[in-house]
């Protein structure tokens, strides 16, 4: 869910080199002035406390600011059947206070020192973060360590918050036709895996969540040995380790956390379609999701090939889908593709298009399929491949310039089965992607038997699917 609440390895790049490195990734030729004493790039710190808390430190000394993120290796896919939404509900309830720090004290302290705070829930992780000046880092750690095991909940603060998450579902999903369709597509795509239920939860189950449910989930999953701390900013690894041991280190290890084993998908054998009609829809659209391996589950190089495939097919106005459907044929007002690389289990690859006024959705889908079929035959040409790879490597380089982006990059990776080394190796792995690898990934995973196609329309009669002609 989006944000809700009011051994050392080199990776960081000096700010003055960010633009130059991006140009280099794009193939530009230039000369850099020689520095008399070029500073060494800061190194990432990565260690584990005695209680099992994994810690990643990303030094950035340009400003006296730190971003502090605590990630728990638990999300909506780890919920007990019948309790959908409890991971997100607990995220809200984590702000209700402890015996040591009653409700509001943590947030007030962050606000008083001019900081920012927020939290988020996803299918595979839940995160809490603050950003403030460096001298308050220990204060943040003390507060966060306290609520790791000290949360106090009563019916008086749980019941009203349940109304809050129900209203959040109203705003994010129930009152948004596109979001409602996307929810149905995901539910139809995952027949057996818990990714089939939404992160916010199904309304009828959300309505029954209570204090006991929240405390049971909290007691089972919130522990130092099931968490990752990421600190980015004006700190060193040694400083963070000392502070972490003085705060988080006092929290006792709890439980035993083995591999996160969930029900897996059967081999897909049939294409599926779902349609959603709503009188508020002004432009019909089609979206299709394919089952595809995540970076944690893919064969070597496969996830990067899928990522490049998404860029070539549908990232930006120069992509194949956009040029064909929007620019050349003028059948759509928008078209693109995407791939979710970061997931613990089987992930998704998607394509979509929004019909231009007066254009039948079946015609838009037919044109979308034509682009995919043609790509399966030829794959990317040299220019398309290099342009996509250069852009993606440049995006990785630019990410080094943002503390929060870096912290999210490492936190998401380490909570979904990847490593620090995997994050660091991303540019090299992207550079190694070949046209054959991209074409093979497309042939393997852009198979309609692995997909669900969703149609968003004003009237259900407009949702007739495109039928492929076969020789």
Short mmCIF file of C-alpha atoms in Angstrom, two decimals:
data_model
loop_
_atom_site.label_atom_id
_atom_site.label_comp_id
_atom_site.label_asym_id
_atom_site.label_seq_id
_atom_site.Cartn_x
_atom_site.Cartn_y
_atom_site.Cartn_z
CA UNK A 1 0.00 0.00 0.00
CA UNK A 2 1.09 3.61 -0.50
CA UNK A 3 2.28 5.61 2.50
CA UNK A 4 -0.48 6.22 5.01
CA UNK A 5 0.35 7.91 8.33
CA UNK A 6 0.17 11.85 9.08
CA UNK A 7 31.04 -6.86 5.66
CA UNK A 8 30.91 -3.30 3.68
CA UNK A 9 30.16 -2.92 0.01
CA UNK A 10 30.65 0.20 -2.10
CA UNK A 11 27.56 1.66 -3.78
CA UNK A 12 27.20 5.38 -3.11
CA UNK A 13 28.23 7.85 -5.79
CA UNK A 14 29.40 11.43 -5.06
CA UNK A 15 26.69 13.88 -6.11
CA UNK A 16 28.92 15.70 -8.61
CA UNK A 17 29.28 12.47 -10.58
CA UNK A 18 25.60 11.53 -10.75
CA UNK A 19 24.87 13.35 -14.00
CA UNK A 20 28.10 12.26 -15.61
CA UNK A 21 27.49 8.60 -14.80
CA UNK A 22 23.99 8.77 -16.22
CA UNK A 23 25.35 10.22 -19.46
CA UNK A 24 27.93 7.48 -19.57
CA UNK A 25 25.20 4.89 -19.16
CA UNK A 26 23.42 6.46 -22.12
CA UNK A 27 26.54 6.15 -24.25
CA UNK A 28 27.68 9.77 -24.14
CA UNK A 29 31.37 10.63 -24.60
CA UNK A 30 32.78 13.37 -22.38
CA UNK A 31 35.78 14.38 -20.31
CA UNK A 32 35.77 14.99 -16.56
CA UNK A 33 38.17 17.46 -14.98
CA UNK A 34 40.79 15.71 -12.91
CA UNK A 35 40.42 16.21 -9.18
CA UNK A 36 43.50 16.54 -7.04
CA UNK A 37 42.00 14.35 -4.37
CA UNK A 38 38.80 12.66 -5.45
CA UNK A 39 36.89 11.48 -2.37
CA UNK A 40 36.37 7.75 -2.02
CA UNK A 41 32.79 6.63 -2.51
CA UNK A 42 31.12 5.85 0.84
CA UNK A 43 30.63 2.16 1.54
CA UNK A 44 27.49 0.35 2.57
CA UNK A 45 27.47 -1.22 6.00
CA UNK A 46 25.69 -4.54 6.41
CA UNK A 47 25.62 -6.50 9.67
CA UNK A 48 23.31 -8.40 12.02
CA UNK A 49 22.81 -7.76 15.74
CA UNK A 50 22.95 -10.58 18.26
CA UNK A 51 19.13 -10.63 18.46
CA UNK A 52 18.82 -11.23 14.71
CA UNK A 53 18.03 -7.70 13.52
CA UNK A 54 19.60 -7.19 10.08
CA UNK A 55 20.99 -3.69 9.51
CA UNK A 56 21.95 -1.85 6.33
CA UNK A 57 23.72 1.52 6.46
CA UNK A 58 23.97 3.82 3.42
CA UNK A 59 26.27 6.77 4.15
CA UNK A 60 25.45 10.11 2.51
CA UNK A 61 27.34 13.03 4.04
CA UNK A 62 26.09 15.86 1.81
CA UNK A 63 23.56 17.10 4.38
CA UNK A 64 23.19 16.40 8.14
CA UNK A 65 20.01 14.36 7.59
CA UNK A 66 19.11 10.70 8.12
CA UNK A 67 16.33 8.44 6.84
CA UNK A 68 15.47 5.67 9.30
CA UNK A 69 13.39 2.74 8.00
CA UNK A 70 12.35 -0.39 9.87
CA UNK A 71 11.03 -3.18 7.63
CA UNK A 72 9.20 -6.26 8.90
CA UNK A 73 9.24 -9.41 6.79
CA UNK A 74 5.48 -9.74 6.82
CA UNK A 75 2.74 -8.49 4.51
CA UNK A 76 -0.76 -9.27 3.37
CA UNK A 77 0.33 -12.57 1.79
CA UNK A 78 1.25 -13.83 5.27
CA UNK A 79 -2.22 -13.33 6.72
CA UNK A 80 -4.34 -16.17 8.09
CA UNK A 81 -7.26 -17.14 5.82
CA UNK A 82 -10.34 -15.13 6.74
CA UNK A 83 -8.27 -12.27 8.21
CA UNK A 84 -7.41 -10.34 5.05
CA UNK A 85 -6.34 -6.77 5.79
CA UNK A 86 -4.87 -7.50 9.22
CA UNK A 87 -1.30 -6.60 8.15
CA UNK A 88 -2.44 -3.16 6.98
CA UNK A 89 -4.73 -2.73 9.98
CA UNK A 90 -1.83 -3.41 12.34
CA UNK A 91 0.26 -0.84 10.48
CA UNK A 92 -2.36 1.75 11.51
CA UNK A 93 -2.54 0.46 15.06
CA UNK A 94 1.23 0.69 15.53
CA UNK A 95 0.70 4.42 16.06
CA UNK A 96 -1.56 3.87 19.07
CA UNK A 97 1.27 3.93 21.58
CA UNK A 98 2.96 1.81 24.24
CA UNK A 99 3.04 1.87 28.01
CA UNK A 100 6.28 3.87 27.86
CA UNK A 101 5.19 6.17 25.04
CA UNK A 102 1.41 6.72 24.95
CA UNK A 103 -0.46 7.39 21.71
CA UNK A 104 0.77 10.48 19.89
CA UNK A 105 4.07 10.91 21.72
CA UNK A 106 6.22 9.38 18.95
CA UNK A 107 4.54 11.45 16.22
CA UNK A 108 4.70 14.59 18.34
CA UNK A 109 8.41 14.08 18.97
CA UNK A 110 9.08 13.69 15.25
CA UNK A 111 7.05 16.80 14.45
CA UNK A 112 8.75 18.83 17.20
CA UNK A 113 12.21 18.18 15.75
CA UNK A 114 11.00 19.04 12.26
CA UNK A 115 11.00 15.48 10.99
CA UNK A 116 8.70 13.45 8.78
CA UNK A 117 7.21 10.00 9.34
CA UNK A 118 5.07 7.50 7.49
CA UNK A 119 4.35 3.81 7.03
CA UNK A 120 3.35 1.38 4.30
CA UNK A 121 2.10 -2.18 3.82
CA UNK A 122 2.64 -4.43 0.82
CA UNK A 123 2.09 -8.08 0.02
CA UNK A 124 5.49 -9.14 1.41
CA UNK A 125 6.57 -6.46 3.89
CA UNK A 126 5.49 -3.66 6.22
CA UNK A 127 7.64 -0.60 6.80
CA UNK A 128 7.88 2.37 9.16
CA UNK A 129 10.13 5.33 8.47
CA UNK A 130 11.19 8.74 9.68
CA UNK A 131 13.43 11.43 8.24
CA UNK A 132 15.11 14.02 10.45
CA UNK A 133 18.43 15.62 11.30
CA UNK A 134 21.21 13.23 12.24
CA UNK A 135 21.46 14.09 15.95
CA UNK A 136 18.01 12.59 16.58
CA UNK A 137 18.75 9.18 15.13
CA UNK A 138 19.05 7.51 18.53
CA UNK A 139 15.71 9.03 19.57
CA UNK A 140 14.04 7.48 16.53
CA UNK A 141 15.63 4.13 17.30
CA UNK A 142 14.44 4.25 20.92
CA UNK A 143 10.85 4.95 19.90
CA UNK A 144 10.81 2.31 17.16
CA UNK A 145 12.47 -0.33 19.34
CA UNK A 146 9.91 0.34 22.06
CA UNK A 147 6.92 -0.27 19.80
CA UNK A 148 8.50 -3.40 18.33
CA UNK A 149 7.21 -5.34 21.37
CA UNK A 150 5.47 -2.79 23.62
CA UNK A 151 2.32 -1.95 21.66
CA UNK A 152 -0.77 -1.43 23.84
CA UNK A 153 -4.18 -1.86 22.22
CA UNK A 154 -7.67 -1.42 23.61
CA UNK A 155 -11.10 -1.66 22.02
CA UNK A 156 -11.32 2.10 22.47
CA UNK A 157 -8.48 2.70 19.97
CA UNK A 158 -8.96 -0.37 17.78
CA UNK A 159 -12.62 -0.03 16.84
CA UNK A 160 -12.40 3.58 15.55
CA UNK A 161 -9.30 2.70 13.53
CA UNK A 162 -11.20 -0.12 11.86
CA UNK A 163 -13.59 2.52 10.55
CA UNK A 164 -10.56 4.41 9.23
CA UNK A 165 -9.29 1.47 7.17
CA UNK A 166 -12.79 0.80 5.84
CA UNK A 167 -13.01 4.40 4.69
CA UNK A 168 -9.55 4.05 3.15
CA UNK A 169 -10.87 1.13 1.15
CA UNK A 170 -13.81 3.27 0.06
CA UNK A 171 -11.48 5.99 -1.24
CA UNK A 172 -8.76 3.83 -2.78
CA UNK A 173 -10.82 1.00 -4.25
CA UNK A 174 -14.59 1.03 -3.91
CA UNK A 175 -15.00 4.52 -5.40
CA UNK A 176 -12.43 3.95 -8.17
CA UNK A 177 -13.66 1.74 -11.04
CA UNK A 178 -10.12 1.16 -12.34
CA UNK A 179 -8.91 0.03 -8.90
CA UNK A 180 -11.88 -2.31 -8.56
CA UNK A 181 -11.08 -3.96 -11.87
CA UNK A 182 -7.39 -4.29 -10.97
CA UNK A 183 -8.39 -6.00 -7.73
CA UNK A 184 -10.52 -8.48 -9.66
CA UNK A 185 -7.77 -9.16 -12.20
CA UNK A 186 -5.30 -10.01 -9.42
CA UNK A 187 -7.84 -12.23 -7.69
CA UNK A 188 -8.46 -14.13 -10.92
CA UNK A 189 -4.75 -14.39 -11.77
CA UNK A 190 -3.70 -16.05 -8.52
CA UNK A 191 -5.85 -19.14 -8.12
CA UNK A 192 -4.06 -20.55 -5.09
CA UNK A 193 -1.39 -18.11 -3.86
CA UNK A 194 -2.41 -15.53 -1.20
CA UNK A 195 -1.43 -12.72 -3.57
CA UNK A 196 -5.00 -13.16 -4.79
CA UNK A 197 -6.44 -11.11 -1.93
CA UNK A 198 -5.91 -7.33 -1.75
CA UNK A 199 -3.48 -5.68 0.63
CA UNK A 200 -6.28 -3.61 2.12
CA UNK A 201 -8.35 -6.76 2.56
CA UNK A 202 -11.81 -7.83 1.46
CA UNK A 203 -14.41 -5.56 3.01
CA UNK A 204 -16.48 -8.31 4.65
CA UNK A 205 -13.36 -9.61 6.42
CA UNK A 206 -12.05 -6.16 7.32
CA UNK A 207 -15.32 -5.48 9.12
CA UNK A 208 -14.66 -8.34 11.54
CA UNK A 209 -11.03 -7.54 12.45
CA UNK A 210 -10.57 -6.88 16.16
CA UNK A 211 -8.06 -6.27 18.93
CA UNK A 212 -7.31 -9.96 19.42
CA UNK A 213 -6.58 -10.42 15.71
CA UNK A 214 -4.18 -7.49 15.72
CA UNK A 215 -2.32 -8.59 18.85
CA UNK A 216 -2.00 -12.16 17.57
CA UNK A 217 -0.52 -10.97 14.27
CA UNK A 218 1.76 -8.53 16.12
CA UNK A 219 3.00 -11.17 18.54
CA UNK A 220 3.69 -13.63 15.75
CA UNK A 221 5.57 -11.43 13.29
CA UNK A 222 6.94 -8.29 14.99
CA UNK A 223 10.35 -9.24 16.34
CA UNK A 224 13.94 -8.11 15.76
CA UNK A 225 14.82 -11.42 14.12
CA UNK A 226 12.07 -10.82 11.54
CA UNK A 227 13.06 -7.26 10.66
CA UNK A 228 15.52 -5.23 8.60
CA UNK A 229 16.70 -1.78 9.66
CA UNK A 230 17.88 0.54 6.89
CA UNK A 231 19.56 3.84 7.76
CA UNK A 232 20.59 6.22 4.99
CA UNK A 233 22.22 9.59 5.56
CA UNK A 234 24.94 11.46 7.39
CA UNK A 235 26.19 8.52 9.44
CA UNK A 236 28.82 5.82 9.38
CA UNK A 237 28.26 2.11 9.77
CA UNK A 238 30.12 2.14 13.10
CA UNK A 239 27.92 4.93 14.46
CA UNK A 240 24.74 3.14 13.48
CA UNK A 241 25.94 -0.15 14.89
CA UNK A 242 26.67 1.44 18.27
CA UNK A 243 23.26 3.15 18.40
CA UNK A 244 21.42 0.05 17.18
CA UNK A 245 23.01 -2.12 19.84
CA UNK A 246 22.07 0.42 22.53
CA UNK A 247 18.41 0.52 21.42
CA UNK A 248 17.23 -2.33 19.22
CA UNK A 249 19.84 -4.61 20.73
CA UNK A 250 17.95 -4.61 24.02
CA UNK A 251 14.89 -6.19 22.41
CA UNK A 252 14.95 -9.94 22.86
CA UNK A 253 14.83 -12.33 19.92
CA UNK A 254 11.37 -13.82 19.70
CA UNK A 255 10.20 -16.97 17.95
CA UNK A 256 11.87 -18.84 15.12
CA UNK A 257 11.43 -17.59 11.57
CA UNK A 258 12.21 -20.08 8.85
CA UNK A 259 11.58 -19.78 5.11
CA UNK A 260 8.29 -18.09 4.23
CA UNK A 261 6.48 -20.97 2.55
CA UNK A 262 3.12 -20.17 0.97
CA UNK A 263 0.72 -22.10 -1.28
CA UNK A 264 2.01 -21.89 -4.85
CA UNK A 265 0.22 -21.57 -8.17
CA UNK A 266 -0.63 -24.60 -10.30
CA UNK A 267 0.64 -24.58 -13.86
CA UNK A 268 -1.61 -22.13 -15.73
CA UNK A 269 -3.62 -23.78 -18.51
CA UNK A 270 -6.35 -21.31 -19.53
CA UNK A 271 -6.62 -17.64 -20.41
CA UNK A 272 -9.20 -15.80 -18.33
CA UNK A 273 -11.19 -12.58 -18.83
CA UNK A 274 -13.02 -10.36 -16.36
CA UNK A 275 -15.12 -7.30 -17.11
CA UNK A 276 -16.27 -4.47 -14.87
CA UNK A 277 -18.91 -1.97 -15.92
CA UNK A 278 -19.51 1.31 -14.11
CA UNK A 279 -21.52 4.34 -15.28
CA UNK A 280 -18.69 6.62 -14.09
CA UNK A 281 -16.27 5.21 -16.70
CA UNK A 282 -15.56 7.85 -19.36
CA UNK A 283 -12.88 5.96 -21.30
CA UNK A 284 -12.89 2.20 -21.76
CA UNK A 285 -9.63 0.40 -21.10
CA UNK A 286 -8.08 -3.03 -21.22
CA UNK A 287 -5.45 -4.39 -18.85
CA UNK A 288 -3.78 -7.77 -18.89
CA UNK A 289 -1.61 -9.41 -16.23
CA UNK A 290 0.64 -12.41 -16.87
CA UNK A 291 2.19 -14.63 -14.22
CA UNK A 292 5.97 -14.07 -14.33
CA UNK A 293 8.85 -14.88 -11.99
CA UNK A 294 10.07 -12.26 -9.54
CA UNK A 295 13.76 -11.48 -9.18
CA UNK A 296 13.92 -13.80 -6.19
CA UNK A 297 12.41 -16.70 -8.15
CA UNK A 298 13.74 -16.15 -11.67
CA UNK A 299 16.59 -17.94 -13.35
CA UNK A 300 19.84 -15.92 -13.63
CA UNK A 301 19.29 -12.96 -15.93
CA UNK A 302 15.58 -13.68 -16.44
CA UNK A 303 14.20 -10.90 -14.23
CA UNK A 304 16.42 -8.32 -15.90
CA UNK A 305 15.26 -9.55 -19.32
CA UNK A 306 11.63 -9.13 -18.23
CA UNK A 307 12.42 -5.65 -16.93
CA UNK A 308 13.99 -4.68 -20.26
CA UNK A 309 11.01 -6.24 -22.06
CA UNK A 310 8.62 -4.00 -20.12
CA UNK A 311 10.68 -0.92 -21.03
CA UNK A 312 10.85 -1.78 -24.73
CA UNK A 313 7.18 -2.69 -24.98
CA UNK A 314 5.62 -0.02 -22.86
CA UNK A 315 7.75 2.52 -21.00
CA UNK A 316 7.17 6.03 -22.30
CA UNK A 317 6.15 7.64 -25.56
CA UNK A 318 8.90 5.88 -27.57
CA UNK A 319 7.77 2.40 -26.55
CA UNK A 320 6.36 -0.06 -29.08
CA UNK A 321 2.85 -0.13 -27.63
CA UNK A 322 2.55 3.64 -27.30
CA UNK A 323 3.86 4.32 -30.79
CA UNK A 324 1.63 1.70 -32.41
CA UNK A 325 -1.64 2.31 -30.56
CA UNK A 326 -1.45 6.03 -29.72
CA UNK A 327 0.80 7.67 -32.32
CA UNK A 328 0.43 5.56 -35.46
CA UNK A 329 -3.07 4.06 -35.33
CA UNK A 330 -4.67 6.58 -32.95
CA UNK A 331 -6.74 3.88 -31.36
CA UNK A 332 -5.75 4.71 -27.79
CA UNK A 333 -4.92 7.69 -25.60
CA UNK A 334 -2.44 5.71 -23.56
CA UNK A 335 -0.70 2.34 -23.67
CA UNK A 336 2.16 0.70 -21.84
CA UNK A 337 3.66 -2.23 -19.96
CA UNK A 338 5.08 -2.92 -16.51
CA UNK A 339 6.81 -5.62 -14.51
CA UNK A 340 6.93 -6.13 -10.73
CA UNK A 341 10.43 -7.44 -10.08
CA UNK A 342 10.38 -7.24 -6.28
CA UNK A 343 8.21 -9.99 -4.81
CA UNK A 344 8.91 -13.01 -2.67
CA UNK A 345 6.96 -15.39 -4.90
CA UNK A 346 5.54 -15.56 -8.44
CA UNK A 347 5.05 -12.02 -9.69
CA UNK A 348 3.30 -10.20 -12.56
CA UNK A 349 3.98 -8.67 -15.96
CA UNK A 350 1.31 -6.34 -17.33
CA UNK A 351 0.19 -4.50 -20.46
CA UNK A 352 -2.62 -1.96 -20.79
CA UNK A 353 -4.31 0.49 -23.14
CA UNK A 354 -7.02 3.16 -22.86
CA UNK A 355 -9.33 3.44 -25.86
CA UNK A 356 -9.69 6.71 -27.73
CA UNK A 357 -13.18 8.18 -27.92
CA UNK A 358 -15.43 6.09 -30.14
CA UNK A 359 -12.96 3.21 -30.61
CA UNK A 360 -14.29 -0.25 -29.68
CA UNK A 361 -12.28 -1.89 -26.93
CA UNK A 362 -12.01 -5.09 -29.00
CA UNK A 363 -10.17 -3.12 -31.69
CA UNK A 364 -7.74 -1.73 -29.12
CA UNK A 365 -7.06 -5.19 -27.71
CA UNK A 366 -6.52 -6.59 -31.21
CA UNK A 367 -3.92 -3.90 -31.93
CA UNK A 368 -2.22 -4.57 -28.59
CA UNK A 369 -2.02 -8.27 -29.41
CA UNK A 370 -0.58 -7.51 -32.84
CA UNK A 371 2.33 -5.64 -31.24
CA UNK A 372 3.01 -8.52 -28.84
CA UNK A 373 2.83 -11.19 -31.56
CA UNK A 374 5.20 -9.22 -33.80
CA UNK A 375 7.62 -8.79 -30.90
CA UNK A 376 7.59 -12.51 -30.16
CA UNK A 377 8.76 -13.09 -33.71
CA UNK A 378 11.55 -10.51 -33.95
CA UNK A 379 12.47 -9.46 -30.40
CA UNK A 380 14.04 -6.05 -29.74
CA UNK A 381 16.34 -4.50 -32.32
CA UNK A 382 19.76 -3.23 -31.28
CA UNK A 383 18.62 0.36 -30.82
CA UNK A 384 15.56 -0.56 -28.74
CA UNK A 385 17.63 -2.84 -26.53
CA UNK A 386 20.43 -0.37 -25.87
CA UNK A 387 18.06 2.55 -25.30
CA UNK A 388 16.11 0.58 -22.70
CA UNK A 389 19.21 -0.68 -20.90
CA UNK A 390 20.81 2.77 -20.86
CA UNK A 391 17.70 4.36 -19.44
CA UNK A 392 17.37 1.74 -16.71
CA UNK A 393 21.01 2.01 -15.70
CA UNK A 394 20.70 5.80 -15.63
CA UNK A 395 17.62 5.47 -13.38
CA UNK A 396 19.66 3.30 -11.03
CA UNK A 397 22.42 5.90 -10.93
CA UNK A 398 19.99 8.75 -10.29
CA UNK A 399 18.51 6.76 -7.40
CA UNK A 400 21.82 7.14 -5.57
CA UNK A 401 20.95 10.82 -5.14
CA UNK A 402 17.92 10.20 -2.92
CA UNK A 403 18.16 8.78 0.60
CA UNK A 404 14.57 7.55 0.77
CA UNK A 405 14.76 5.88 -2.65
CA UNK A 406 17.95 4.08 -1.70
CA UNK A 407 16.52 2.96 1.63
CA UNK A 408 13.42 1.62 -0.10
CA UNK A 409 15.54 -0.14 -2.71
CA UNK A 410 17.50 -2.10 -0.12
CA UNK A 411 14.61 -2.68 2.26
CA UNK A 412 12.34 -4.10 -0.44
CA UNK A 413 15.13 -6.32 -1.73
CA UNK A 414 16.11 -7.78 1.64
CA UNK A 415 12.51 -8.50 2.65
CA UNK A 416 11.75 -10.38 -0.58
CA UNK A 417 14.61 -12.83 -0.78
CA UNK A 418 17.33 -10.71 -2.40
CA UNK A 419 20.65 -9.50 -0.97
CA UNK A 420 22.73 -6.34 -0.78
CA UNK A 421 24.96 -7.85 -3.45
CA UNK A 422 21.94 -8.30 -5.73
CA UNK A 423 21.14 -4.59 -5.51
CA UNK A 424 24.73 -3.59 -6.16
CA UNK A 425 24.99 -5.89 -9.18
CA UNK A 426 21.91 -4.51 -10.94
CA UNK A 427 23.77 -2.30 -13.50
CA UNK A 428 26.09 -5.15 -14.50
CA UNK A 429 23.17 -7.56 -14.85
CA UNK A 430 21.26 -5.08 -16.99
CA UNK A 431 24.26 -4.54 -19.24
CA UNK A 432 24.47 -8.31 -19.75
CA UNK A 433 20.89 -8.64 -21.08
CA UNK A 434 20.82 -9.73 -24.73
CA UNK A 435 18.14 -9.44 -27.41
CA UNK A 436 17.79 -13.24 -27.39
CA UNK A 437 17.19 -13.22 -23.62
CA UNK A 438 14.45 -10.60 -23.95
CA UNK A 439 12.75 -12.46 -26.79
CA UNK A 440 12.94 -15.75 -24.87
CA UNK A 441 11.41 -14.13 -21.77
CA UNK A 442 8.59 -12.76 -23.92
CA UNK A 443 7.95 -16.15 -25.50
CA UNK A 444 7.89 -17.90 -22.14
CA UNK A 445 5.75 -15.49 -20.17
CA UNK A 446 3.59 -13.50 -22.62
CA UNK A 447 1.46 -16.57 -23.12
CA UNK A 448 -2.27 -15.89 -22.75
CA UNK A 449 -2.70 -19.13 -20.84
CA UNK A 450 -0.71 -17.41 -18.07
CA UNK A 451 -2.92 -14.31 -18.12
CA UNK A 452 -6.07 -12.56 -17.05
CA UNK A 453 -7.44 -9.78 -19.27
CA UNK A 454 -9.64 -7.15 -17.67
CA UNK A 455 -12.05 -4.82 -19.44
CA UNK A 456 -13.21 -1.55 -17.87
CA UNK A 457 -16.32 -0.19 -19.57
CA UNK A 458 -19.31 2.06 -19.04
CA UNK A 459 -21.77 -0.61 -20.24
CA UNK A 460 -21.14 -4.36 -20.04
CA UNK A 461 -22.11 -4.80 -23.72
CA UNK A 462 -18.90 -2.93 -24.63
CA UNK A 463 -16.72 -5.58 -22.98
CA UNK A 464 -16.73 -8.22 -25.70
CA UNK A 465 -13.17 -9.64 -25.80
CA UNK A 466 -11.09 -9.69 -28.94
CA UNK A 467 -11.01 -13.14 -30.51
CA UNK A 468 -7.72 -14.13 -32.13
CA UNK A 469 -7.93 -15.60 -35.59
CA UNK A 470 -5.98 -18.83 -35.95
CA UNK A 471 -4.89 -20.47 -39.17
#
